[in-house]
Amino acid sequence: MPQQGLNGGRKATFILQNLRCEYLKNPLGIDYRNPRLSWNLQSDEPGKRQSAYRIMVSSSYQALQAQHYELWDSGKVPSDQSVHLQYEGKELASGQRCYWKVQVWDELGCMEESTDSAWWETGLLEVSDWQGDWIGTGERHLPGWSPLFRKEFSAQSAIITARAYVCGLGYYELYLNGHKVGDHVLDPSQTDYEERVMYVTYDVTEMLLPGNNAVGIMLGDGWYHQHRVWYGWMIYGIPSLIFQMELEYTDGSRARIVSDESWMTTFGPVTLNSVYAGEVYDTRLEKPGWSEPKYIASDWLQAEKAPAPGGKLVSQHMPAVKRMEFIQPIGISQPKDGVYVVDMGRNLSGWIRLQMEGLAGCEVTLRYAETVDQLGMIDTNSGAIDVIYSIQTDRYILKGKRVEIWEPRFTYHGFRFVEITGFPGIPTVETLEGIVLYNAVKETGAFECSNEMINRLHRMIKNTITSNLQGVITDCPVREKCGWLGDAMVIAEATMYNWDSVTFWKKFIEDIKTTRKVQGQWMNIAPGKRTCGEAAPAWGLAQLEIPWILYQFCGDKELLKEHYDAMKQWVDHLLGKSENYIVSFGTDDWCPPDGFEMKGKTVPQISTACFYLSAMRMAEIASVLSRHEDAQAFEKLALAIKGTFNAKFYSEINSTYGTQALDSIALTFGLVPSCSEQAVADALAVDIRQRELHLTTGHLGLKHVFNALCDYGYAELAIDVLEQTTYPSFGHQMLNGATTLWEYWEGDADLPGMSKMGSLSHPFKGGFDAWMYSHILGIRSGSPGFQKIIIQPTCTGALTFARGFYRSIHGVIVSDWSIRDGLLTLHVEIPANTTALVFVPVPKRTEQPSTETKSDLPRLVTKHPANVEFVRWEKEYAVYHVSSGIYDFIA
Ligand code: BGC
């Protein structure tokens, strides 16, 4: 409920909520000296706007309550900006907690104050803040065998705060007094370790005991010591860690515990761990109580100083990978004696948690696969054993205690089916649990329509994307697990609609930057050592496209500023490689039907189109940053590319560039001469119809074909294509049991030129999921960060309703339309402090009605007609300007 504000007794008409610092609610470990603060206004009253704000920051909660703003008081600033307000107060120290609140004045001058207790805390801001050493097992290191480290220390009873800062490479698990700290798994995220490594901050105040305490750390190989797959050259170093704990006592004194050679180490029960191949756990090697005080570590050895990985320690701001879902198998079969095959009901990334009871030394083996063969045995083809020479396998050797529960920790698998052998007794659906892992991004969007196939496809795409949010956006969770730039670029927009993933993408843009720095040029993959060569134009374009998408969604100019030079250099790089503005090297639209049929045939078209978009985006970015000379130069370059592209690749007689992908890309990139746009769209539609509603597109064409169809009047055709069930189509995938998107339209079938290896969880064909939001619901940003919103739904006759929302950084935007008895109802909700242009479809309108005869206009159901203003007719839409509020239009 709105609180009583300071408005002379008047009831408040809005509240302030969702206070964030650098996109995060009450974050620890912020390593920006001047972080940016954001909030949302929420109001049941329409037309609510912010006219001014005041930010107040104190170093304690009490000081904030007592209105003693010793860190910063911005004073009253007339502005409607409620996101990305930079802290401009006193210089902050490392580990400093800052409490803050905000006052906001609305359009009537009424003021409200935030009631949430909001804070942020800085991390270790300087390299010199790290007082400990990197430590490891030194020469004793055994590849794949997970080492344990421990240190005992004593603490006084009156602790006010305790923070643990930790980075354990490749992966770590941190324990205090026998308990695991936090709920992260597979932490920290993969980076180019010689450029940057991520540390994580934990509040461990409640976990410490007065007197003796013990800290324990278990390390996994992760990506830092990945030596099993893609040969040995992906290794950075042997597992090592750095740790620091800062304690503050009530008497003002402080204590610090750091990693050094006084720590003890030994090898633990995880005798083999590989991010690709799996994990072996031998209970006979467990060290009960190893992370508790008073454990006798007499057979442990002293830890040794380890070489630092080289990269800067930076705080991990994005949500860590966590156990996100827990699912029960839908069935267990026994295709052979003693061989059980568990069906999880859907493809996922994660692992199995086992519950069992058996004799000591009994060995249970789990082998994971995305599919089964005709005999019901697991089929590991999609894991491409020919390429990576390993089958995802976990092993557990029993203790022989009553009930044992186990799950792996330093690996993850892409699978739907699990083969279990050596299980004591008979596995049941109650004793097996599927643990679904991905970066803990919060959902920001929802979409549903009257077509169940489209809804199912939407769910499939979401499952495929989350299966590949693994610290990096990967191409697939089994075969490669790599951050291919081209794949990332096509799904970034869909990911932004569906999840609060901005910090995830910011990290990936930085990965692109660091890999480039290490390799001296843009590579196809980031981060890591498996870079797969110089970035093709349709892959390297991610350098511009992803920051641009984030800017559209969040209005974050800093990102554009930060990466401006790199983006500019990317365009120069392509210009240098072009001949008369044609770029001939690169990679084609990837995985169209028939495997490699189109491979390489349209590389110059795809690469030159991406060169054009790079120049065009650069012109837009330069003008956002007021670099007008650059903007003009890039625009000129873009025009020159467009001219040559059309002269060389456009067939005026047939109104086509030759393929569905090229026509779609040319239309959405703005490459088609405006007088020919409709003709190209018509030709695209004819081609799709001639192929009986089949697409010939790969990953890039797919991102654009549905937008192109909708933008030029072929929305029904777009829906028809999605309803197709014969090959190649998504319906065909569904009929063949797909629960995540396939890499090849053919699945993992044998194709000429490739041995069965197609991944069954490849998000790159799902980039068009953004279209469901931007075109079917019609929720688009009208200005960066959605402060101005566009609602322009495509109410095709092929659907009777579509509804959903997008939780923007300014608040929730709803679009919900339905057609019943010839009447179209459009319900929209626009958050406070924003405005929207609402495009109300007026179906089958033949004449241009005059604006004077308002009888043609849709009927508006709102308590606040004054907030709605008819602006114009545009194509088949009546366009209204609305301020924040809830509106129903009936046409
Ligand atoms: C990956 C793709 C990637 C492509 C490019 C494949 O092996 O799985 O997703 O974009 O190679 O060459």
Coordinates of C-alpha atoms in Angstrom, one line a residue, residues 456-713:
R456 CA 5.2 -25.3 -27.0
L457 CA 7.9 -23.9 -29.3
H458 CA 8.3 -20.9 -27.0
R459 CA 8.8 -23.2 -24.1
M460 CA 11.2 -25.3 -26.1
I461 CA 13.3 -22.3 -27.0
K462 CA 13.4 -21.1 -23.4
N463 CA 14.5 -24.6 -22.3
T464 CA 17.2 -24.5 -24.9
I465 CA 18.5 -21.1 -23.9
T466 CA 18.6 -21.9 -20.2
S467 CA 20.3 -25.2 -21.0
N468 CA 23.0 -23.0 -22.5
L469 CA 23.3 -20.3 -19.9
Q470 CA 26.3 -21.8 -18.2
G471 CA 28.5 -18.9 -17.2
V472 CA 28.9 -18.3 -20.9
I473 CA 26.2 -18.6 -23.5
T474 CA 27.2 -21.9 -25.0
D475 CA 26.3 -23.3 -28.4
C476 CA 25.3 -26.7 -26.9
P477 CA 25.7 -28.4 -23.5
V478 CA 27.2 -31.6 -24.7
R479 CA 29.5 -31.4 -27.7
E480 CA 31.3 -28.0 -27.5
K481 CA 30.1 -26.0 -24.6
C482 CA 31.6 -22.9 -26.3
G483 CA 30.6 -19.3 -26.5
W484 CA 30.2 -19.0 -30.3
L485 CA 29.7 -15.3 -31.0
G486 CA 27.3 -15.7 -33.8
D487 CA 25.0 -17.9 -31.7
A488 CA 25.1 -15.4 -28.9
M489 CA 24.3 -12.5 -31.1
V490 CA 21.1 -14.1 -32.6
I491 CA 19.6 -15.1 -29.2
A492 CA 20.6 -12.0 -27.1
E493 CA 17.4 -10.2 -27.8
A494 CA 15.2 -13.2 -27.0
T495 CA 17.1 -13.7 -23.8
M496 CA 16.6 -10.1 -22.8
Y497 CA 12.8 -10.3 -23.3
N498 CA 12.6 -13.5 -21.3
W499 CA 15.1 -13.0 -18.4
D500 CA 16.8 -10.2 -16.5
S501 CA 20.1 -11.2 -18.2
V502 CA 21.8 -7.8 -18.7
T503 CA 24.6 -8.6 -16.3
F504 CA 25.1 -11.9 -18.0
W505 CA 25.5 -10.2 -21.4
K506 CA 27.7 -7.5 -20.0
K507 CA 30.0 -10.2 -18.9
F508 CA 29.9 -11.9 -22.3
I509 CA 30.8 -8.6 -24.1
E510 CA 33.8 -8.3 -21.8
D511 CA 34.7 -11.9 -22.8
I512 CA 34.7 -10.9 -26.4
K513 CA 37.0 -8.0 -25.5
T514 CA 39.4 -10.1 -23.5
T515 CA 39.6 -12.9 -26.0
R516 CA 40.4 -10.3 -28.7
K517 CA 43.1 -8.9 -26.5
V518 CA 44.7 -12.3 -25.9
Q519 CA 44.4 -13.4 -29.5
G520 CA 45.1 -10.0 -31.1
Q521 CA 41.9 -10.2 -33.2
W522 CA 38.2 -11.1 -32.9
M523 CA 37.8 -14.8 -32.7
N524 CA 34.7 -17.0 -33.4
I525 CA 34.5 -18.1 -29.7
A526 CA 34.9 -16.2 -26.4
P527 CA 36.1 -16.7 -23.8
G528 CA 38.8 -19.4 -23.6
K529 CA 41.4 -21.1 -25.7
R530 CA 39.2 -22.9 -28.2
T531 CA 38.7 -19.9 -30.3
C532 CA 38.2 -21.6 -33.7
G533 CA 39.8 -19.0 -35.8
E534 CA 39.2 -15.4 -36.8
A535 CA 35.6 -14.3 -36.3
A536 CA 33.4 -14.5 -39.4
P537 CA 31.5 -11.2 -40.0
A538 CA 28.3 -12.8 -38.9
W539 CA 29.9 -13.9 -35.7
G540 CA 32.1 -10.9 -34.9
L541 CA 29.1 -8.6 -35.4
A542 CA 28.2 -9.6 -31.9
Q543 CA 30.7 -7.0 -30.8
L544 CA 28.3 -4.3 -31.9
E545 CA 25.0 -6.0 -31.8
I546 CA 24.9 -7.2 -28.2
P547 CA 25.8 -3.8 -26.7
W548 CA 23.3 -2.2 -29.0
I549 CA 20.6 -4.7 -27.9
L550 CA 21.4 -4.0 -24.2
Y551 CA 21.2 -0.3 -25.0
Q552 CA 17.8 -0.7 -26.5
F553 CA 16.5 -2.7 -23.5
C554 CA 18.3 -0.8 -20.7
G555 CA 19.3 2.6 -22.1
D556 CA 22.8 1.9 -20.8
K557 CA 25.0 4.4 -22.7
E558 CA 28.1 3.5 -20.6
L559 CA 28.3 0.2 -22.4
L560 CA 28.4 1.9 -25.8
K561 CA 31.0 4.3 -24.5
E562 CA 33.1 1.5 -23.0
H563 CA 33.1 -0.6 -26.2
Y564 CA 33.1 2.3 -28.7
D565 CA 36.7 2.0 -29.8
A566 CA 36.5 -1.8 -30.2
M567 CA 33.2 -1.5 -32.2
K568 CA 34.8 1.2 -34.4
Q569 CA 37.8 -1.0 -35.0
W570 CA 35.6 -3.9 -35.9
V571 CA 34.1 -1.9 -38.8
D572 CA 37.6 -0.7 -39.9
H573 CA 38.7 -4.3 -39.7
L574 CA 35.9 -5.4 -42.1
L575 CA 36.6 -2.4 -44.4
G576 CA 40.2 -3.5 -44.6
K577 CA 39.1 -7.0 -45.6
S578 CA 36.6 -5.8 -48.2
E579 CA 37.1 -5.3 -51.9
N580 CA 34.9 -2.6 -53.3
Y581 CA 32.8 -3.0 -50.2
I582 CA 32.2 -6.7 -50.6
V583 CA 33.5 -8.9 -47.8
S584 CA 34.1 -12.4 -49.2
F585 CA 35.4 -14.3 -46.2
G586 CA 33.3 -15.7 -43.4
T587 CA 30.7 -18.3 -42.5
D588 CA 27.3 -18.7 -44.1
D589 CA 23.9 -18.8 -42.5
W590 CA 24.6 -21.9 -40.4
C591 CA 22.7 -25.2 -40.6
P592 CA 20.1 -24.7 -43.2
P593 CA 18.1 -27.8 -44.2
D594 CA 20.1 -30.7 -45.8
G595 CA 23.0 -30.1 -43.6
F596 CA 25.6 -28.4 -45.7
E597 CA 23.7 -27.9 -48.9
M598 CA 24.1 -24.2 -48.8
K599 CA 27.4 -24.2 -47.0
G600 CA 29.6 -21.5 -48.4
K601 CA 27.3 -20.6 -51.3
T602 CA 26.2 -17.3 -49.9
V603 CA 29.2 -16.3 -47.8
P604 CA 29.9 -13.0 -49.6
Q605 CA 26.2 -12.0 -49.3
I606 CA 26.0 -12.8 -45.6
S607 CA 29.3 -11.3 -44.8
T608 CA 28.7 -8.1 -46.7
A609 CA 25.2 -7.7 -45.2
C610 CA 26.8 -8.0 -41.8
F611 CA 29.5 -5.4 -42.9
Y612 CA 26.6 -3.1 -43.8
L613 CA 24.8 -3.6 -40.5
S614 CA 28.1 -3.0 -38.6
A615 CA 28.6 0.3 -40.4
M616 CA 24.9 1.3 -39.9
R617 CA 24.9 0.4 -36.2
M618 CA 28.2 2.3 -35.8
A619 CA 26.5 5.4 -37.3
E620 CA 23.6 5.0 -34.8
I621 CA 25.9 4.4 -31.9
A622 CA 28.2 7.4 -32.8
S623 CA 25.2 9.6 -33.0
V624 CA 23.9 8.4 -29.6
L625 CA 27.3 9.4 -28.2
S626 CA 27.2 12.7 -30.1
R627 CA 30.2 11.8 -32.2
H628 CA 28.7 13.4 -35.2
E629 CA 31.7 13.2 -37.6
D630 CA 32.0 9.5 -37.0
A631 CA 28.2 9.1 -37.5
Q632 CA 28.4 10.8 -40.8
A633 CA 31.4 8.8 -42.0
F634 CA 29.8 5.5 -41.0
E635 CA 26.5 6.4 -42.6
K636 CA 28.4 7.2 -45.8
L637 CA 30.2 3.9 -45.6
A638 CA 26.9 2.0 -45.0
L639 CA 25.4 3.6 -48.1
A640 CA 28.3 2.7 -50.2
I641 CA 28.1 -0.9 -49.0
K642 CA 24.4 -1.0 -49.7
G643 CA 24.9 0.3 -53.2
T644 CA 27.4 -2.4 -54.1
F645 CA 25.5 -5.1 -52.3
N646 CA 22.4 -4.4 -54.4
A647 CA 24.3 -4.0 -57.6
K648 CA 26.0 -7.3 -57.1
F649 CA 23.5 -9.5 -55.3
Y650 CA 20.0 -8.2 -56.0
S651 CA 18.0 -9.6 -58.9
E652 CA 15.6 -6.9 -59.9
I653 CA 13.7 -9.2 -62.2
N654 CA 12.9 -11.8 -59.5
S655 CA 12.9 -9.3 -56.6
T656 CA 15.2 -11.5 -54.6
Y657 CA 18.7 -11.9 -53.3
G658 CA 18.5 -15.6 -53.9
T659 CA 17.5 -17.3 -50.7
Q660 CA 14.9 -16.9 -48.0
A661 CA 17.6 -16.0 -45.5
L662 CA 19.1 -13.3 -47.7
D663 CA 15.7 -11.8 -48.5
S664 CA 14.8 -11.7 -44.8
I665 CA 18.1 -10.3 -43.7
A666 CA 18.2 -7.7 -46.5
L667 CA 14.7 -6.6 -45.4
T668 CA 15.3 -6.4 -41.7
F669 CA 18.8 -4.9 -42.0
G670 CA 17.4 -2.1 -44.3
L671 CA 19.5 -3.2 -47.3
V672 CA 16.6 -3.3 -49.8
P673 CA 16.0 -0.1 -51.8
S674 CA 12.8 1.2 -50.3
C675 CA 10.9 1.0 -53.6
S676 CA 11.6 -2.7 -53.8
E677 CA 10.9 -3.7 -50.2
Q678 CA 7.4 -5.0 -50.7
A679 CA 8.4 -6.8 -53.8
V680 CA 11.2 -8.7 -52.0
A681 CA 8.8 -9.6 -49.2
D682 CA 6.3 -10.8 -51.8
A683 CA 9.0 -12.9 -53.4
L684 CA 10.0 -14.3 -50.0
A685 CA 6.3 -15.3 -49.3
V686 CA 6.0 -16.9 -52.7
D687 CA 9.1 -18.9 -52.2
I688 CA 7.9 -20.2 -48.8
R689 CA 4.5 -21.1 -50.3
Q690 CA 6.1 -22.8 -53.2
R691 CA 8.0 -24.9 -50.8
E692 CA 4.8 -25.8 -49.1
L693 CA 5.5 -23.7 -46.0
H694 CA 9.1 -24.9 -45.5
L695 CA 12.0 -22.7 -44.6
T696 CA 15.4 -22.9 -46.2
T697 CA 17.0 -20.8 -43.5
G698 CA 19.8 -21.5 -41.0
H699 CA 20.4 -19.7 -37.7
L700 CA 20.7 -16.2 -39.0
G701 CA 17.9 -16.3 -41.5
L702 CA 15.6 -17.7 -38.9
K703 CA 16.2 -14.7 -36.6
H704 CA 14.9 -12.4 -39.3
V705 CA 12.4 -14.3 -41.4
F706 CA 9.4 -14.0 -39.1
N707 CA 10.1 -10.2 -38.5
A708 CA 10.3 -9.7 -42.3
L709 CA 7.0 -11.6 -42.9
C710 CA 5.2 -9.7 -40.2
D711 CA 6.6 -6.3 -41.2
Y712 CA 5.3 -6.7 -44.8
G713 CA 1.9 -8.1 -44.2

